[in-house]
PDB file of C-alpha atoms and ligand atoms in Angstrom:
ATOM      1  CA  MET A   1     -13.915  -9.940  13.532  1.00 90.00           C
ATOM      2  CA  ILE A   2     -14.050  -6.870  15.311  1.00 95.00           C
ATOM      3  CA  ILE A   3     -11.532  -6.134  18.240  1.00 97.00           C
ATOM      4  CA  GLU A   4     -10.424  -3.276  19.584  1.00 97.00           C
ATOM      5  CA  SER A   5      -6.903  -2.494  21.222  1.00 97.00           C
ATOM      6  CA  PRO A   6      -6.226  -1.262  24.545  1.00 97.00           C
ATOM      7  CA  LEU A   7      -2.499   0.418  23.535  1.00 98.00           C
ATOM      8  CA  ASP A   8      -2.294   3.591  23.746  1.00 97.00           C
ATOM      9  CA  PRO A   9      -0.658   5.891  21.119  1.00 97.00           C
ATOM     10  CA  ARG A  10       1.205   7.662  23.054  1.00 97.00           C
ATOM     11  CA  ALA A  11       3.144   4.438  24.217  1.00 98.00           C
ATOM     12  CA  ALA A  12       4.423   3.618  21.168  1.00 98.00           C
ATOM     13  CA  VAL A  13       8.106   3.440  20.415  1.00 98.00           C
ATOM     14  CA  HIS A  14       7.359   4.374  16.328  1.00 98.00           C
ATOM     15  CA  ASP A  15       4.863   6.318  15.222  1.00 98.00           C
ATOM     16  CA  GLU A  16       5.024   7.803  11.335  1.00 98.00           C
ATOM     17  CA  VAL A  17       2.780   8.478   9.109  1.00 98.00           C
ATOM     18  CA  ILE A  18       3.205   7.112   4.891  1.00 97.00           C
ATOM     19  CA  PRO A  19       2.094   9.618   2.757  1.00 96.00           C
ATOM     20  CA  ALA A  20      -0.552   8.572   0.234  1.00 94.00           C
ATOM     21  CA  GLY A  21       1.281   6.567  -2.646  1.00 93.00           C
ATOM     22  CA  GLU A  22       4.515   6.397  -0.724  1.00 96.00           C
ATOM     23  CA  SER A  23       6.435   3.107   0.468  1.00 97.00           C
ATOM     24  CA  TRP A  24       8.191   2.102   3.525  1.00 97.00           C
ATOM     25  CA  LEU A  25      10.240  -0.601   4.927  1.00 97.00           C
ATOM     26  CA  HIS A  26      11.077  -1.355   8.715  1.00 97.00           C
ATOM     27  CA  ALA A  27      12.122  -3.590  11.122  1.00 97.00           C
ATOM     28  CA  ILE A  28       9.296  -5.000  13.682  1.00 98.00           C
ATOM     29  CA  ARG A  29      11.088  -7.511  16.352  1.00 98.00           C
ATOM     30  CA  ALA A  30       9.530 -10.629  17.635  1.00 98.00           C
ATOM     31  CA  GLY A  31       7.230  -9.417  20.533  1.00 98.00           C
ATOM     32  CA  GLN A  32       6.612  -5.832  18.990  1.00 98.00           C
ATOM     33  CA  THR A  33       3.037  -5.161  17.983  1.00 98.00           C
ATOM     34  CA  PHE A  34       2.513  -3.316  14.939  1.00 98.00           C
ATOM     35  CA  ARG A  35      -0.185  -1.236  14.084  1.00 98.00           C
ATOM     36  CA  ILE A  36      -1.649   0.182  10.487  1.00 98.00           C
ATOM     37  CA  LEU A  37      -4.495   3.381  11.056  1.00 98.00           C
ATOM     38  CA  ASP A  38      -6.519   4.101   7.690  1.00 97.00           C
ATOM     39  CA  LEU A  39      -6.350   7.975   8.628  1.00 97.00           C
ATOM     40  CA  GLU A  40      -8.911   8.739   5.944  1.00 95.00           C
ATOM     41  CA  GLY A  41     -10.199   5.767   5.136  1.00 92.00           C
ATOM     42  CA  ASN A  42     -10.744   3.158   2.051  1.00 90.00           C
ATOM     43  CA  GLN A  43      -6.911   3.335   1.877  1.00 93.00           C
ATOM     44  CA  ALA A  44      -5.456   0.066   0.374  1.00 93.00           C
ATOM     45  CA  VAL A  45      -1.963  -0.931   2.516  1.00 96.00           C
ATOM     46  CA  ASP A  46      -0.032  -3.355   0.371  1.00 96.00           C
ATOM     47  CA  THR A  47       2.289  -5.013   2.547  1.00 98.00           C
ATOM     48  CA  LEU A  48       4.528  -7.789   2.395  1.00 98.00           C
ATOM     49  CA  PHE A  49       6.597  -9.270   5.538  1.00 98.00           C
ATOM     50  CA  TYR A  50      10.275 -11.046   5.148  1.00 98.00           C
ATOM     51  CA  ASN A  51      12.021 -12.962   7.956  1.00 98.00           C
ATOM     52  CA  THR A  52      14.823 -10.087   8.834  1.00 97.00           C
ATOM     53  CA  HIS A  53      17.427 -12.908   9.084  1.00 97.00           C
ATOM     54  CA  ASP A  54      16.589 -15.080   6.526  1.00 96.00           C
ATOM     55  CA  PRO A  55      14.463 -13.140   3.635  1.00 95.00           C
ATOM     56  CA  VAL A  56      13.995 -16.244   1.706  1.00 95.00           C
ATOM     57  CA  GLU A  57      11.659 -17.155   4.474  1.00 97.00           C
ATOM     58  CA  ARG A  58       8.524 -14.721   3.547  1.00 97.00           C
ATOM     59  CA  TYR A  59       4.765 -14.342   3.615  1.00 98.00           C
ATOM     60  CA  SER A  60       2.849 -16.678   2.034  1.00 98.00           C
ATOM     61  CA  ALA A  61      -0.825 -15.711   0.880  1.00 98.00           C
ATOM     62  CA  VAL A  62      -1.355 -19.554   0.201  1.00 97.00           C
ATOM     63  CA  ASP A  63       0.105 -21.327   3.544  1.00 98.00           C
ATOM     64  CA  THR A  64      -1.638 -18.575   5.619  1.00 98.00           C
ATOM     65  CA  LEU A  65      -5.301 -19.055   3.595  1.00 97.00           C
ATOM     66  CA  GLN A  66      -4.890 -23.302   3.951  1.00 97.00           C
ATOM     67  CA  ARG A  67      -4.025 -22.554   7.485  1.00 97.00           C
ATOM     68  CA  GLN A  68      -6.811 -21.047   8.514  1.00 97.00           C
ATOM     69  CA  ARG A  69      -9.692 -22.121   5.884  1.00 96.00           C
ATOM     70  CA  SER A  70     -10.899 -18.962   5.482  1.00 95.00           C
ATOM     71  CA  LEU A  71     -10.391 -16.327   2.404  1.00 95.00           C
ATOM     72  CA  TYR A  72     -10.254 -13.182   4.476  1.00 96.00           C
ATOM     73  CA  LEU A  73      -7.505 -11.796   7.443  1.00 98.00           C
ATOM     74  CA  THR A  74      -8.801 -10.472  10.559  1.00 98.00           C
ATOM     75  CA  ALA A  75      -8.236 -10.724  14.028  1.00 98.00           C
ATOM     76  CA  GLY A  76      -7.260 -14.187  15.446  1.00 97.00           C
ATOM     77  CA  SER A  77      -5.464 -14.541  11.482  1.00 98.00           C
ATOM     78  CA  ALA A  78      -2.070 -16.014  11.899  1.00 98.00           C
ATOM     79  CA  LEU A  79      -0.022 -14.588   9.207  1.00 98.00           C
ATOM     80  CA  VAL A  80       2.209 -17.765   7.963  1.00 98.00           C
ATOM     81  CA  SER A  81       5.438 -17.970   6.307  1.00 98.00           C
ATOM     82  CA  THR A  82       6.866 -19.550   3.137  1.00 98.00           C
ATOM     83  CA  ALA A  83       8.427 -22.278   5.835  1.00 98.00           C
ATOM     84  CA  GLY A  84       5.328 -22.389   7.502  1.00 98.00           C
ATOM     85  CA  ARG A  85       5.875 -20.838  10.356  1.00 98.00           C
ATOM     86  CA  THR A  86       3.809 -18.047  11.947  1.00 98.00           C
ATOM     87  CA  MET A  87       5.323 -14.703  11.311  1.00 98.00           C
ATOM     88  CA  LEU A  88       2.560 -12.785  13.453  1.00 98.00           C
ATOM     89  CA  VAL A  89      -0.659 -12.886  14.383  1.00 98.00           C
ATOM     90  CA  ILE A  90      -3.284 -10.251  14.059  1.00 98.00           C
ATOM     91  CA  THR A  91      -4.808  -9.144  17.643  1.00 98.00           C
ATOM     92  CA  ALA A  92      -6.908  -6.198  17.170  1.00 98.00           C
ATOM     93  CA  ASP A  93      -9.271  -5.155  13.966  1.00 98.00           C
ATOM     94  CA  THR A  94     -11.708  -2.446  13.664  1.00 98.00           C
ATOM     95  CA  CYS A  95     -12.091  -2.686   9.999  1.00 97.00           C
ATOM     96  CA  GLY A  96     -12.697  -6.550  10.030  1.00 95.00           C
ATOM     97  CA  ARG A  97     -11.510  -8.037   6.953  1.00 95.00           C
ATOM     98  CA  HIS A  98      -8.564  -7.535   4.523  1.00 97.00           C
ATOM     99  CA  ASP A  99      -7.662  -9.154   1.263  1.00 96.00           C
ATOM    100  CA  THR A 100      -4.905 -11.513   0.379  1.00 97.00           C
ATOM    101  CA  LEU A 101      -6.086 -12.519  -2.907  1.00 95.00           C
ATOM    102  CA  GLY A 102      -6.052  -9.311  -5.163  1.00 91.00           C
ATOM    103  CA  GLY A 103      -2.419  -9.068  -6.030  1.00 92.00           C
ATOM    104  CA  ALA A 104      -0.407  -5.466  -5.717  1.00 91.00           C
ATOM    105  CA  CYS A 105      -1.156  -3.414  -8.903  1.00 89.00           C
ATOM    106  CA  SER A 106       2.016  -2.724 -11.501  1.00 84.00           C
ATOM    107  CA  CYS A 107       2.280  -0.814 -14.568  1.00 80.00           C
ATOM    108  CA  GLU A 108       1.488  -3.923 -16.397  1.00 80.00           C
ATOM    109  CA  SER A 109      -1.794  -4.711 -14.561  1.00 79.00           C
ATOM    110  CA  ASN A 110      -2.960  -0.906 -14.908  1.00 79.00           C
ATOM    111  CA  THR A 111      -2.399  -1.350 -19.032  1.00 80.00           C
ATOM    112  CA  VAL A 112      -3.928  -4.108 -19.308  1.00 74.00           C
ATOM    113  CA  ARG A 113      -7.142  -3.827 -16.661  1.00 76.00           C
ATOM    114  CA  TYR A 114      -7.743  -0.277 -17.735  1.00 73.00           C
ATOM    115  CA  ALA A 115      -5.441   1.418 -21.022  1.00 74.00           C
ATOM    116  CA  LEU A 116      -2.016   1.732 -22.519  1.00 74.00           C
ATOM    117  CA  ASP A 117      -1.883   5.616 -21.514  1.00 74.00           C
ATOM    118  CA  LYS A 118      -1.860   4.095 -17.792  1.00 71.00           C
ATOM    119  CA  ARG A 119       1.201   2.817 -18.319  1.00 73.00           C
ATOM    120  CA  HIS A 120       3.352   5.771 -16.619  1.00 74.00           C
ATOM    121  CA  MET A 121       0.945   6.029 -13.510  1.00 75.00           C
ATOM    122  CA  HIS A 122       2.212   5.259 -10.231  1.00 85.00           C
ATOM    123  CA  SER A 123       2.063   1.285  -9.090  1.00 91.00           C
ATOM    124  CA  CYS A 124       2.565  -0.423  -5.668  1.00 94.00           C
ATOM    125  CA  ARG A 125       4.920  -3.079  -7.300  1.00 95.00           C
ATOM    126  CA  ASP A 126       7.323   0.209  -8.472  1.00 94.00           C
ATOM    127  CA  SER A 127       6.712   1.336  -5.122  1.00 95.00           C
ATOM    128  CA  PHE A 128       8.340  -1.831  -3.956  1.00 96.00           C
ATOM    129  CA  VAL A 129      11.126  -1.597  -5.868  1.00 96.00           C
ATOM    130  CA  ASN A 130      12.033   1.976  -5.010  1.00 95.00           C
ATOM    131  CA  ALA A 131      11.707   1.074  -1.578  1.00 96.00           C
ATOM    132  CA  LEU A 132      14.185  -2.143  -1.903  1.00 95.00           C
ATOM    133  CA  VAL A 133      16.814   0.182  -3.837  1.00 95.00           C
ATOM    134  CA  ALA A 134      16.848   2.818  -1.879  1.00 95.00           C
ATOM    135  CA  ALA A 135      17.408   0.240   1.060  1.00 93.00           C
ATOM    136  CA  GLY A 136      20.248  -0.879  -1.148  1.00 92.00           C
ATOM    137  CA  GLY A 137      20.018  -4.401   0.709  1.00 86.00           C
ATOM    138  CA  THR A 138      19.702  -7.934  -0.826  1.00 89.00           C
ATOM    139  CA  LEU A 139      16.011  -7.733  -1.472  1.00 92.00           C
ATOM    140  CA  THR A 140      15.288  -7.057  -5.411  1.00 92.00           C
ATOM    141  CA  LYS A 141      12.262  -7.690  -7.581  1.00 90.00           C
ATOM    142  CA  ARG A 142      12.502 -11.021  -7.502  1.00 92.00           C
ATOM    143  CA  ASP A 143      11.265 -11.191  -3.757  1.00 94.00           C
ATOM    144  CA  LEU A 144       8.390  -9.922  -4.584  1.00 95.00           C
ATOM    145  CA  THR A 145       5.515 -11.841  -3.957  1.00 92.00           C
ATOM    146  CA  HIS A 146       1.797 -12.107  -3.302  1.00 94.00           C
ATOM    147  CA  ASN A 147       0.996  -9.535  -0.762  1.00 97.00           C
ATOM    148  CA  ILE A 148      -1.308  -8.705   1.905  1.00 98.00           C
ATOM    149  CA  ASN A 149      -3.777  -5.841   1.431  1.00 96.00           C
ATOM    150  CA  PHE A 150      -4.872  -4.382   4.260  1.00 97.00           C
ATOM    151  CA  PHE A 151      -8.283  -2.738   4.097  1.00 95.00           C
ATOM    152  CA  MET A 152      -8.751  -3.365   0.519  1.00 92.00           C
ATOM    153  CA  ASN A 153     -12.340  -4.944  -0.342  1.00 90.00           C
ATOM    154  CA  VAL A 154     -12.015  -7.815  -2.553  1.00 91.00           C
ATOM    155  CA  PRO A 155     -15.116 -10.154  -1.931  1.00 91.00           C
ATOM    156  CA  VAL A 156     -15.397 -13.601  -3.363  1.00 93.00           C
ATOM    157  CA  THR A 157     -18.288 -14.142  -4.739  1.00 92.00           C
ATOM    158  CA  ALA A 158     -20.683 -17.580  -4.483  1.00 92.00           C
ATOM    159  CA  ASP A 159     -19.635 -18.926  -7.692  1.00 94.00           C
ATOM    160  CA  GLY A 160     -15.934 -18.308  -6.688  1.00 92.00           C
ATOM    161  CA  ALA A 161     -15.064 -15.241  -8.664  1.00 93.00           C
ATOM    162  CA  LEU A 162     -13.010 -12.157  -7.718  1.00 89.00           C
ATOM    163  CA  ARG A 163     -14.339  -8.100  -7.639  1.00 85.00           C
ATOM    164  CA  PHE A 164     -12.710  -5.014  -6.536  1.00 80.00           C
ATOM    165  CA  ALA A 165     -15.522  -3.382  -4.634  1.00 81.00           C
ATOM    166  CA  ASP A 166     -15.967  -0.099  -2.217  1.00 81.00           C
ATOM    167  CA  GLY A 167     -14.253   0.139   0.707  1.00 83.00           C
ATOM    168  CA  ILE A 168     -15.408  -1.154   3.924  1.00 88.00           C
ATOM    169  CA  SER A 169     -12.546   0.505   6.280  1.00 92.00           C
ATOM    170  CA  GLY A 170     -13.534   4.256   7.170  1.00 93.00           C
ATOM    171  CA  ALA A 171     -11.415   6.791   9.097  1.00 95.00           C
ATOM    172  CA  GLY A 172      -9.693   6.130  12.124  1.00 97.00           C
ATOM    173  CA  LYS A 173     -10.071   2.387  11.661  1.00 97.00           C
ATOM    174  CA  TYR A 174      -6.961  -0.118  12.083  1.00 98.00           C
ATOM    175  CA  VAL A 175      -5.528  -3.314  12.211  1.00 98.00           C
ATOM    176  CA  GLU A 176      -3.047  -4.527  14.404  1.00 98.00           C
ATOM    177  CA  MET A 177      -0.546  -7.503  14.797  1.00 98.00           C
ATOM    178  CA  ARG A 178       2.222  -8.795  17.430  1.00 98.00           C
ATOM    179  CA  ALA A 179       5.344 -10.358  15.536  1.00 98.00           C
ATOM    180  CA  GLU A 180       6.213 -13.880  16.449  1.00 98.00           C
ATOM    181  CA  MET A 181       9.534 -13.524  15.128  1.00 98.00           C
ATOM    182  CA  ASP A 182      12.039 -10.641  13.800  1.00 98.00           C
ATOM    183  CA  VAL A 183      10.345  -9.344  10.492  1.00 98.00           C
ATOM    184  CA  THR A 184      10.995  -6.613   7.668  1.00 97.00           C
ATOM    185  CA  CYS A 185       7.854  -4.694   6.940  1.00 98.00           C
ATOM    186  CA  LEU A 186       7.410  -3.342   2.875  1.00 98.00           C
ATOM    187  CA  ILE A 187       4.453  -1.286   2.266  1.00 97.00           C
ATOM    188  CA  SER A 188       2.962   0.323  -0.197  1.00 96.00           C
ATOM    189  CA  ASN A 189       0.377   2.543   0.737  1.00 96.00           C
ATOM    190  CA  CYS A 190      -1.577   1.968  -2.893  1.00 93.00           C
ATOM    191  CA  PRO A 191      -1.368   4.974  -5.332  1.00 88.00           C
ATOM    192  CA  GLN A 192      -3.952   3.606  -7.438  1.00 83.00           C
ATOM    193  CA  LEU A 193      -6.229   5.907  -9.218  1.00 77.00           C
ATOM    194  CA  ASN A 194      -8.242   3.796 -11.709  1.00 75.00           C
ATOM    195  CA  ASN A 195     -10.371   1.294  -9.292  1.00 74.00           C
ATOM    196  CA  PRO A 196     -12.362   1.853  -6.374  1.00 72.00           C
ATOM    197  CA  CYS A 197      -9.699  -0.142  -3.558  1.00 72.00           C
ATOM    198  CA  ASN A 198      -8.820   3.253  -2.514  1.00 77.00           C
ATOM    199  CA  GLY A 199     -11.720   5.318  -3.157  1.00 76.00           C
ATOM    200  CA  TYR A 200     -10.103   6.669  -6.118  1.00 79.00           C
ATOM    201  CA  SER A 201      -8.316   9.038  -4.205  1.00 86.00           C
ATOM    202  CA  PRO A 202      -4.989   7.944  -2.304  1.00 91.00           C
ATOM    203  CA  THR A 203      -4.417   9.377   1.091  1.00 94.00           C
ATOM    204  CA  PRO A 204      -1.863   8.712   4.052  1.00 96.00           C
ATOM    205  CA  VAL A 205      -1.966   5.812   6.587  1.00 97.00           C
ATOM    206  CA  ARG A 206       0.187   5.787  10.163  1.00 98.00           C
ATOM    207  CA  VAL A 207       1.894   3.279  11.266  1.00 98.00           C
ATOM    208  CA  LEU A 208       2.463   2.628  15.083  1.00 98.00           C
ATOM    209  CA  ILE A 209       4.951  -0.005  17.010  1.00 98.00           C
ATOM    210  CA  TRP A 210       5.050  -1.108  20.449  1.00 98.00           C
ATOM    211  CA  ASP A 211       7.470  -3.318  22.402  1.00 97.00           C
TER     212      ASP A 211
HETATM  213 ZN1  LIG B 301      -1.370  -0.461  -5.513  1.00 92.39          ZN
END
């Protein structure tokens, strides 16, 4: 569902570019609005959310899909936690559809899906781990579970198969969500080079937060 935002980037309290292939860990307070902007198009943004005060409670793909009875995320989707509470609500979306089934790329998936010599390529799972280690907090790789892939196109076929397909996002498209609780956002701006999730060319994204 395409819904544009009335918010002005000049009024944002946080405005930052995440370079291609890099990670980002940042707090978003209840009531703030968070936007991810696909600067050059066809970029997958692998994202996890935690309750800032009790990270055992985190984004749950299963509960989110069950609650909305639909497989894709878009405007109106409530991002539900493992405790069944709404963490954020998607309030604007100019891409129209986001994946939460395809998971994050990893060293293991790269070697299984592609070739053994892909083992040393960068992956989202390694980016997540790097960000958690750099932050020095209590989160560890055990806390990396099923994520959202903003802007990524993973269509489910009529007979239930998953495909990684060419992106439907484009330069300047964005998704925006309002936090319903204090959350910590962990992003891997996907470095994947072996499937079309990034158009085979990882690019930067811009993140903005409004009070
Ligand atoms: Zn990835």
